Tab-separated table of C-alpha atoms (C1' of nucleotides) in Angstrom:
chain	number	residue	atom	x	y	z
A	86	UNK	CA	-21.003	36.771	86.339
A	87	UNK	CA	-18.181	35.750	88.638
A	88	UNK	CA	-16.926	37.640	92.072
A	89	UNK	CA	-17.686	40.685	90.863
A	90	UNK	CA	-19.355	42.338	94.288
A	91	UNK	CA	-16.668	40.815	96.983
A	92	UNK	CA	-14.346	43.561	96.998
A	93	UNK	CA	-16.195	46.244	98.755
A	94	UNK	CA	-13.218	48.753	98.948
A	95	UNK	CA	-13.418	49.464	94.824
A	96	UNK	CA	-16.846	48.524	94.034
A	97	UNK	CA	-17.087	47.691	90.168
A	98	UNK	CA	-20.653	46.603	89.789
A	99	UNK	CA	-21.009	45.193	86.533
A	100	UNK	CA	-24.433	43.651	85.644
A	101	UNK	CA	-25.194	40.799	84.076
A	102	UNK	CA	-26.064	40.824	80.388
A	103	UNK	CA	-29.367	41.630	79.108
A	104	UNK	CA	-29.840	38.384	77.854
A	105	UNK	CA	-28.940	36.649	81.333
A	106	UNK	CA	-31.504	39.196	83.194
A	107	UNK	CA	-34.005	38.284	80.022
A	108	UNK	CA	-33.475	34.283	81.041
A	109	UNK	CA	-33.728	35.070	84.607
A	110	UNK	CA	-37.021	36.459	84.774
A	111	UNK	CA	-38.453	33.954	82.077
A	112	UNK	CA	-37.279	31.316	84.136
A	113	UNK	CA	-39.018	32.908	87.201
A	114	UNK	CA	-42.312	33.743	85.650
A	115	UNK	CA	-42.299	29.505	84.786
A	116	UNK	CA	-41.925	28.877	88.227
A	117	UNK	CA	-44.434	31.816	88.820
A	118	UNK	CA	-47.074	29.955	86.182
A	119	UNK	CA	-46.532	26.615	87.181
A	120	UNK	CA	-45.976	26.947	91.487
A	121	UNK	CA	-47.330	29.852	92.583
A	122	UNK	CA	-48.839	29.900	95.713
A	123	UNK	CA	-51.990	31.505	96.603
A	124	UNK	CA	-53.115	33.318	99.753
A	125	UNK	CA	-56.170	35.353	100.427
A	126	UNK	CA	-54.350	38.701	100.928
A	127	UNK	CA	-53.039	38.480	96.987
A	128	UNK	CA	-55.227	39.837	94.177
A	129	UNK	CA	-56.893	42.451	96.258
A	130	UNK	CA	-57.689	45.742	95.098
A	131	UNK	CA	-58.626	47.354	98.503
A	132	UNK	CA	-54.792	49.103	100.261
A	133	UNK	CA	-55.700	48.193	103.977
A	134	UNK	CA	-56.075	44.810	103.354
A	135	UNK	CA	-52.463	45.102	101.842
A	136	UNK	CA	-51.244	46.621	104.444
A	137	UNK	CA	-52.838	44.748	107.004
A	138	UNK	CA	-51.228	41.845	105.698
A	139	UNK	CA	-48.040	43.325	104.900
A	140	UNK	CA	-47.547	44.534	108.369
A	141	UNK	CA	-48.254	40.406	109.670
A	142	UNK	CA	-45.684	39.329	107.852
A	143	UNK	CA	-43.114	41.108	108.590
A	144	UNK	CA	-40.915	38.137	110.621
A	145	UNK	CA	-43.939	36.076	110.801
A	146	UNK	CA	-45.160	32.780	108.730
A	147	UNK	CA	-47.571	32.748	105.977
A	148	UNK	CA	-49.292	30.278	107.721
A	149	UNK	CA	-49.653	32.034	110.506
A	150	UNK	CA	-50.728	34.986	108.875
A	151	UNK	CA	-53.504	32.970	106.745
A	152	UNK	CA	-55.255	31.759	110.474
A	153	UNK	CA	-55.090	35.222	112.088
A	154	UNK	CA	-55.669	37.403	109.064
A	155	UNK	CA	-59.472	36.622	108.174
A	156	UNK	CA	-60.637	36.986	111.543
A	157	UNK	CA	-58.671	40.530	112.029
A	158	UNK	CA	-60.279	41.595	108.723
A	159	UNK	CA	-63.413	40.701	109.876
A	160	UNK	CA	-63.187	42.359	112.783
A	161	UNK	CA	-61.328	45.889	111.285
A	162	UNK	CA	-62.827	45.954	107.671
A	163	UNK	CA	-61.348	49.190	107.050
A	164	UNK	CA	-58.639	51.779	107.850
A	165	UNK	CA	-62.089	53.472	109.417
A	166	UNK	CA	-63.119	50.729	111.905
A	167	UNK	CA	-59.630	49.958	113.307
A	168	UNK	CA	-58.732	53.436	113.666
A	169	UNK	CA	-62.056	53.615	115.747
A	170	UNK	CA	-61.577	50.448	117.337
A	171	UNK	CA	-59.409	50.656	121.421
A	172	UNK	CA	-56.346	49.439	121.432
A	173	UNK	CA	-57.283	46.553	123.337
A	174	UNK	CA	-59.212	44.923	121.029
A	175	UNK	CA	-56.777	45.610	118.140
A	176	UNK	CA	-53.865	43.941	120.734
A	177	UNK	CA	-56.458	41.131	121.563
A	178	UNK	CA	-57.098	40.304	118.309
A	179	UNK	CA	-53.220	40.213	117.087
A	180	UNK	CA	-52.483	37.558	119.428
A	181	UNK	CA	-50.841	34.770	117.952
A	182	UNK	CA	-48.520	36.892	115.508
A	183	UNK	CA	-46.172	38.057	117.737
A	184	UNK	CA	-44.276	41.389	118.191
A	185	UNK	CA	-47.188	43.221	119.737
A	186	UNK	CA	-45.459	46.398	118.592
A	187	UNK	CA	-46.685	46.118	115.221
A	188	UNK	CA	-50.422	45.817	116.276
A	189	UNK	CA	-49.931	49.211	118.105
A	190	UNK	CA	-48.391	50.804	114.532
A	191	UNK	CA	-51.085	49.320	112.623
A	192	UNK	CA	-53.722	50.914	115.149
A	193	UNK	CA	-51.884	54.406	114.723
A	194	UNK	CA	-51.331	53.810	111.048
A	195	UNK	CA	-54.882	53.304	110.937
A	196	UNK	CA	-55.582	56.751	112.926
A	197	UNK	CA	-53.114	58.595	110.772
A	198	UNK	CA	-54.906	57.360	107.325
A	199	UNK	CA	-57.840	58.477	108.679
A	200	UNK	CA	-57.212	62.376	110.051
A	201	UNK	CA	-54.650	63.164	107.762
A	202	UNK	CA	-54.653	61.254	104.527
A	203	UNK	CA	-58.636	61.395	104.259
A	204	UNK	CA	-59.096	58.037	104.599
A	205	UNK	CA	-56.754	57.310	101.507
A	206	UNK	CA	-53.733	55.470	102.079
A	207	UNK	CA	-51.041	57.163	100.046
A	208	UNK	CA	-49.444	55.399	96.206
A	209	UNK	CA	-45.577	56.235	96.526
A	210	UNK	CA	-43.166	54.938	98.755
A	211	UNK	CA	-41.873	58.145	100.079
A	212	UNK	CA	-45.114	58.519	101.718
A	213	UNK	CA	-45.902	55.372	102.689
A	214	UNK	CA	-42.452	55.181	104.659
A	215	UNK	CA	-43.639	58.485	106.766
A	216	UNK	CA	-46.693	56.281	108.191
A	217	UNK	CA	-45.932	53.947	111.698
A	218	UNK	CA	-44.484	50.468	111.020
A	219	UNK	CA	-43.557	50.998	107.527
A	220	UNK	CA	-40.062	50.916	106.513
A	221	UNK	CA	-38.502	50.872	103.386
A	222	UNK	CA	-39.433	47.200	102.321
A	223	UNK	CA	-42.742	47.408	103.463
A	224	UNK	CA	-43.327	50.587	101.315
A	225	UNK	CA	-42.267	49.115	98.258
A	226	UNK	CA	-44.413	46.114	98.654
A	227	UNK	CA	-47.430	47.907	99.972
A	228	UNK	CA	-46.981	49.876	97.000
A	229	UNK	CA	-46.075	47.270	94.230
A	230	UNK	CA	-48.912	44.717	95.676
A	231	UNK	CA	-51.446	47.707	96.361
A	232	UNK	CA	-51.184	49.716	93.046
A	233	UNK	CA	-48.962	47.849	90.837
A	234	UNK	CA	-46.340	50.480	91.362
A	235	UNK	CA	-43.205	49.104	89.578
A	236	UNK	CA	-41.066	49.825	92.808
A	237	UNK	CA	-37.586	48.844	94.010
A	238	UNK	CA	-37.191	46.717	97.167
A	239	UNK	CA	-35.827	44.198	99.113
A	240	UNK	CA	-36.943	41.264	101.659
A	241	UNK	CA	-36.039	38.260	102.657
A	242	UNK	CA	-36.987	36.067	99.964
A	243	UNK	CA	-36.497	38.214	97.056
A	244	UNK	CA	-32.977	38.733	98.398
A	245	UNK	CA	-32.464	34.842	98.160
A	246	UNK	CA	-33.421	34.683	94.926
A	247	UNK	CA	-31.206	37.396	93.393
A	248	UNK	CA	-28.268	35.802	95.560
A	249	UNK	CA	-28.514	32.128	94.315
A	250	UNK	CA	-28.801	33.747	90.519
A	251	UNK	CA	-26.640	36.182	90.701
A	252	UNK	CA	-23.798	36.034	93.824
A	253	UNK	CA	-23.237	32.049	94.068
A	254	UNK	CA	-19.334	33.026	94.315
A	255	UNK	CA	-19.659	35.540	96.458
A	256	UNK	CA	-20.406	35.811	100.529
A	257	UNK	CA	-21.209	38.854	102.856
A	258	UNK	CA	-23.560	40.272	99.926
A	259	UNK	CA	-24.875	44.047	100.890
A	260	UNK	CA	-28.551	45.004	100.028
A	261	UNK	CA	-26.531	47.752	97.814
A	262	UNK	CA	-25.377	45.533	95.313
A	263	UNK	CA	-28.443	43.350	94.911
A	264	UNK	CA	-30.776	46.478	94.198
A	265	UNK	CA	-29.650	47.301	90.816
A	266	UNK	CA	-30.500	43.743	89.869
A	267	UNK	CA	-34.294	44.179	91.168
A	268	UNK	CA	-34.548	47.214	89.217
A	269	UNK	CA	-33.085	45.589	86.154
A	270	UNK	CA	-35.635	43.234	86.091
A	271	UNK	CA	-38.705	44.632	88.002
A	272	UNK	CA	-41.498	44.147	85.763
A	273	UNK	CA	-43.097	47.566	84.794
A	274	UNK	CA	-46.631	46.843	83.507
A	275	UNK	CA	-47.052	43.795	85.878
A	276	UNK	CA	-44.973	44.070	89.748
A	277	UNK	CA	-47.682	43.083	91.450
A	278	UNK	CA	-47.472	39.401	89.947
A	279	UNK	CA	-43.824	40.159	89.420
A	280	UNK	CA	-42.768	40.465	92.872
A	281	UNK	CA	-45.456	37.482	93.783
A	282	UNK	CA	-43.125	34.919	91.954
A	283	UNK	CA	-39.975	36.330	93.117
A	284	UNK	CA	-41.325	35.925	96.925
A	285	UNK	CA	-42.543	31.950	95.820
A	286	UNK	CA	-39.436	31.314	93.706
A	287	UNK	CA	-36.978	32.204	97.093
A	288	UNK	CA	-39.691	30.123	99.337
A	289	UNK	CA	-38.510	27.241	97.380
A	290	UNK	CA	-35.365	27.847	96.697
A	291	UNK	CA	-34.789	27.986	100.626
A	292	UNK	CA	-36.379	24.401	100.108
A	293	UNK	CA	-34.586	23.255	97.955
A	294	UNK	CA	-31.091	24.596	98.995
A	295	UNK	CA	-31.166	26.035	102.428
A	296	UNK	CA	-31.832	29.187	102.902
A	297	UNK	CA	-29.288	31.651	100.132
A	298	UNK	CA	-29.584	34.748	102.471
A	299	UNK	CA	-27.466	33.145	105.307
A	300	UNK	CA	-24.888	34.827	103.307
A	301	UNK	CA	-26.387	38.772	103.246
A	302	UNK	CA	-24.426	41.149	104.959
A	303	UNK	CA	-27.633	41.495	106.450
A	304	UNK	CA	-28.274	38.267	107.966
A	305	UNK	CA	-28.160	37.909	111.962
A	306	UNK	CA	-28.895	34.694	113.977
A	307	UNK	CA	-31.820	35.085	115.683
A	308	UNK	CA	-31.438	35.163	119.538
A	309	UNK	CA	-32.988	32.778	121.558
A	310	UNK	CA	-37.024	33.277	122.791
A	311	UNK	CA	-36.919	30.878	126.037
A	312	UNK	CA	-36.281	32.850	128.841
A	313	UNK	CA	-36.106	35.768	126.864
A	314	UNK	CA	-37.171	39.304	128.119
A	315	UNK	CA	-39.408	38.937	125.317
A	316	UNK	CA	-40.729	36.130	126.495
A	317	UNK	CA	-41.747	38.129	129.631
A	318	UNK	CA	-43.248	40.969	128.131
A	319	UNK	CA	-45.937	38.379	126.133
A	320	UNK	CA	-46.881	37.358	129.109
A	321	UNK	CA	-47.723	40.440	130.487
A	322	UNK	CA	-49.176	41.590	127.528
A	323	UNK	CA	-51.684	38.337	127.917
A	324	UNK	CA	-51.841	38.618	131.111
A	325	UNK	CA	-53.325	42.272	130.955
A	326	UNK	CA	-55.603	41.417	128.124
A	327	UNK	CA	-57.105	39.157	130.254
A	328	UNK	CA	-57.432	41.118	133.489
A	329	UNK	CA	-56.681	44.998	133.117
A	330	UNK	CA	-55.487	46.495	136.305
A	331	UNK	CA	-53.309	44.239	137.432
A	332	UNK	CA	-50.852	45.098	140.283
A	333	UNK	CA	-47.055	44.360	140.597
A	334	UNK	CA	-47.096	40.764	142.590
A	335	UNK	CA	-50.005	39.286	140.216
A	336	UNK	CA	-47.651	40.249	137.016
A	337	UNK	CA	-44.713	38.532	139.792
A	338	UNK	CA	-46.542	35.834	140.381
A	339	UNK	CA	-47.525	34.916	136.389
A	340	UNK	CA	-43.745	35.633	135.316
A	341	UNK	CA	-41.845	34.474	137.879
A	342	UNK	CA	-39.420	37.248	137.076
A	343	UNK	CA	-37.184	38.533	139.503
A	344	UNK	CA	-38.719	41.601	140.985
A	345	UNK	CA	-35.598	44.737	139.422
A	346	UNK	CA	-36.077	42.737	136.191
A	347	UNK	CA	-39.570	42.829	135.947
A	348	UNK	CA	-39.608	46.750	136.804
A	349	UNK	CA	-37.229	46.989	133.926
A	350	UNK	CA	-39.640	45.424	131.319
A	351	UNK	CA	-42.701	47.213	132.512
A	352	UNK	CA	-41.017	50.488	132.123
A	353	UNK	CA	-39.779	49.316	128.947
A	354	UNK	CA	-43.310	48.275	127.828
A	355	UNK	CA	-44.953	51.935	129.125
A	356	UNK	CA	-42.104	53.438	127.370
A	357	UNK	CA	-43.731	51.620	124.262
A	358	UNK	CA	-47.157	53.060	125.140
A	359	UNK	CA	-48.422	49.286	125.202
A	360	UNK	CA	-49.060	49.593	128.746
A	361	UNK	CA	-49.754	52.720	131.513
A	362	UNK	CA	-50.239	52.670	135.078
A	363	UNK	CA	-52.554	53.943	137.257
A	364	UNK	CA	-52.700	53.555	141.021
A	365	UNK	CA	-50.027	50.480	140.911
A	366	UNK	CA	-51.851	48.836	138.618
A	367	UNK	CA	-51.134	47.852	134.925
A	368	UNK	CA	-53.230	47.529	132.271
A	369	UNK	CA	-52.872	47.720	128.380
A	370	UNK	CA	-52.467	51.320	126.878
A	371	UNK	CA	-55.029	53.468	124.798
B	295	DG	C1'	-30.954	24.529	116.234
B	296	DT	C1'	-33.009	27.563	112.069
B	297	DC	C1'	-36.437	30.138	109.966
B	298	DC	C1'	-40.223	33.415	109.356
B	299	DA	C1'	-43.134	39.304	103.144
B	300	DG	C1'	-38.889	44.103	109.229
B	301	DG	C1'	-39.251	48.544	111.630
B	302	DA	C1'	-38.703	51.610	115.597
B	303	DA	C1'	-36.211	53.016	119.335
B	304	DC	C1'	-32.323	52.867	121.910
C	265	DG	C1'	-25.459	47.129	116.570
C	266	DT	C1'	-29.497	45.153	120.036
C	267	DT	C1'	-33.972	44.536	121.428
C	268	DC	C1'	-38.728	43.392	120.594
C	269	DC	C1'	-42.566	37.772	119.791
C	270	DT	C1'	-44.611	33.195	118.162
C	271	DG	C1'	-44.775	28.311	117.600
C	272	DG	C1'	-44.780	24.937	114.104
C	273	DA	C1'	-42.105	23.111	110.053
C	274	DC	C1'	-37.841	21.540	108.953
DNA sequence: GTCCAGGAAC
DNA sequence: GTTCCTGGAC
């Protein structure tokens, strides 16, 4: 395999041998046997605490995830209880994890599995990618690490592994030619575990080498979080937590934000549905 | 400074 | 193609 994928005008995709994929995932299911890690959210047979995790770690640490998830488990034990539970308390509880966003999809994901799946959280990905908050990654992993479904997918560490292996020549790698490779070697009695070691096998790779998927075509340099409207909009999201029906100079007063750019990112927020308004005051959305 | 099991909405 | 969030590890 040499500089096969650069020239994106004439794509020839030609995959590696058989025996190269064949020494590829041996050496990966070593690594697997030998390094794995193990986290509380692996192993389990029941699909909302998949996708309960899944959903936290999108963009957010594992370590992270393993000090918020227990408690949110314990608090929503099933697709039943969170889609019962007020948005509030789902929000209040997802604190810590960042991009409140996803607590409100989980919360309607949750409502959605309920009324219209029966409480059953659909196998395939096709479905799965129909429900709030879950894209095409998340659908293939939800659906590999819920039901050992030998799916297709991509995410960030997988995609490091595959480009060390299989693209050191190459930069600017699209998801497009990386994908026949994962389906090449996708494991079809045993993804779940399968897609486990690729995830640990990238973690340390990124260790070891830096991180491989600086050069995806999909990569983008994160912009910065101080000063950030983002920054203001956790705030407020704290703030109204803490004490719903708030009014315009109390939200001022906590954010310091100037007053037309503080309008802006409230009506951004309601836009969202993670706040409303009601008499001039804020609070956080049902 | 870089990174994190991304997706939705614009 | 941007915007959303978090805070510690590196």
């Amino acid at each position: 395999m040499k500089q096969i994928y650069t020239n994106t005008s004439t794509p020839t995709p030609i995959l590696p041998t058989p025996l190269e994929l064949e020494l590829f995932c041996i050496q990966i299911w070593n690594f697997y046997r030998n390094s794995g890690r193990n986290f509380v959210w692996r192993n389990v047979e029941d699909p909302y605490k998949v996708v309960v995790s899944e959903i936290m770690l999108q963009q957010t640490q594992t370590a992270r995830v393993a000090q918020k998830y227990p408690q949110f488990i314990e608090l929503f034990p099933s697709f039943q209880s969170l889609a019962a539970a007020s948005f509030l308390d789902v929000l209040s509880a997802w604190q810590g994890l960042g991009y409140n966003r996803r607590a409100k999809f989980l919360h309607q994901l949750a409502v959605r599995v309920v009324t219209v799946h029966n409480g059953k959280l659909p196998h395939l990905p096709e479905e799965l990618v129909k429900l709030p908050g879950i894209g095409p990654n998340t659908a293939g992993s939800v659906a590999a690490f819920a039901y050992n479904v030998p799916t297709v997918f991509i995410e960030t560490n997988i995609r490091s592994v595959f480009i060390h292996h299989f693209f050191k020549a190459d930069e600017y790698i699209h998801d497009r030619h990386i994908l026949p490779l994962v389906a090449a070697t996708v494991d079809r009695l045993d993804a779940r575990n399968w897609y486990y070691a690729l995830m640990d096998y990238g973690v340390m790779l990124k260790q070891l080498h830096g991180n491989p998927s600086r050069k995806s075509a999909h990569h983008v340099v994160q912009s910065k979080f101080e000063g950030s409207d983002r920054q203001i909009r956790a705030q407020i999201i704290r703030e109204l937590i803490a004490h719903p029906g708030l009014d315009f100079q109390s939200l001022q007063h906590v954010t310091q934000a100037t007053e037309e750019r503080l309008r802006r990112i409230i009506a951004s927020m309601e836009k969202d549905a993670m706040i409303f308004s009601h008499d001039q005051r804020w609070s956080i959305a049902e």
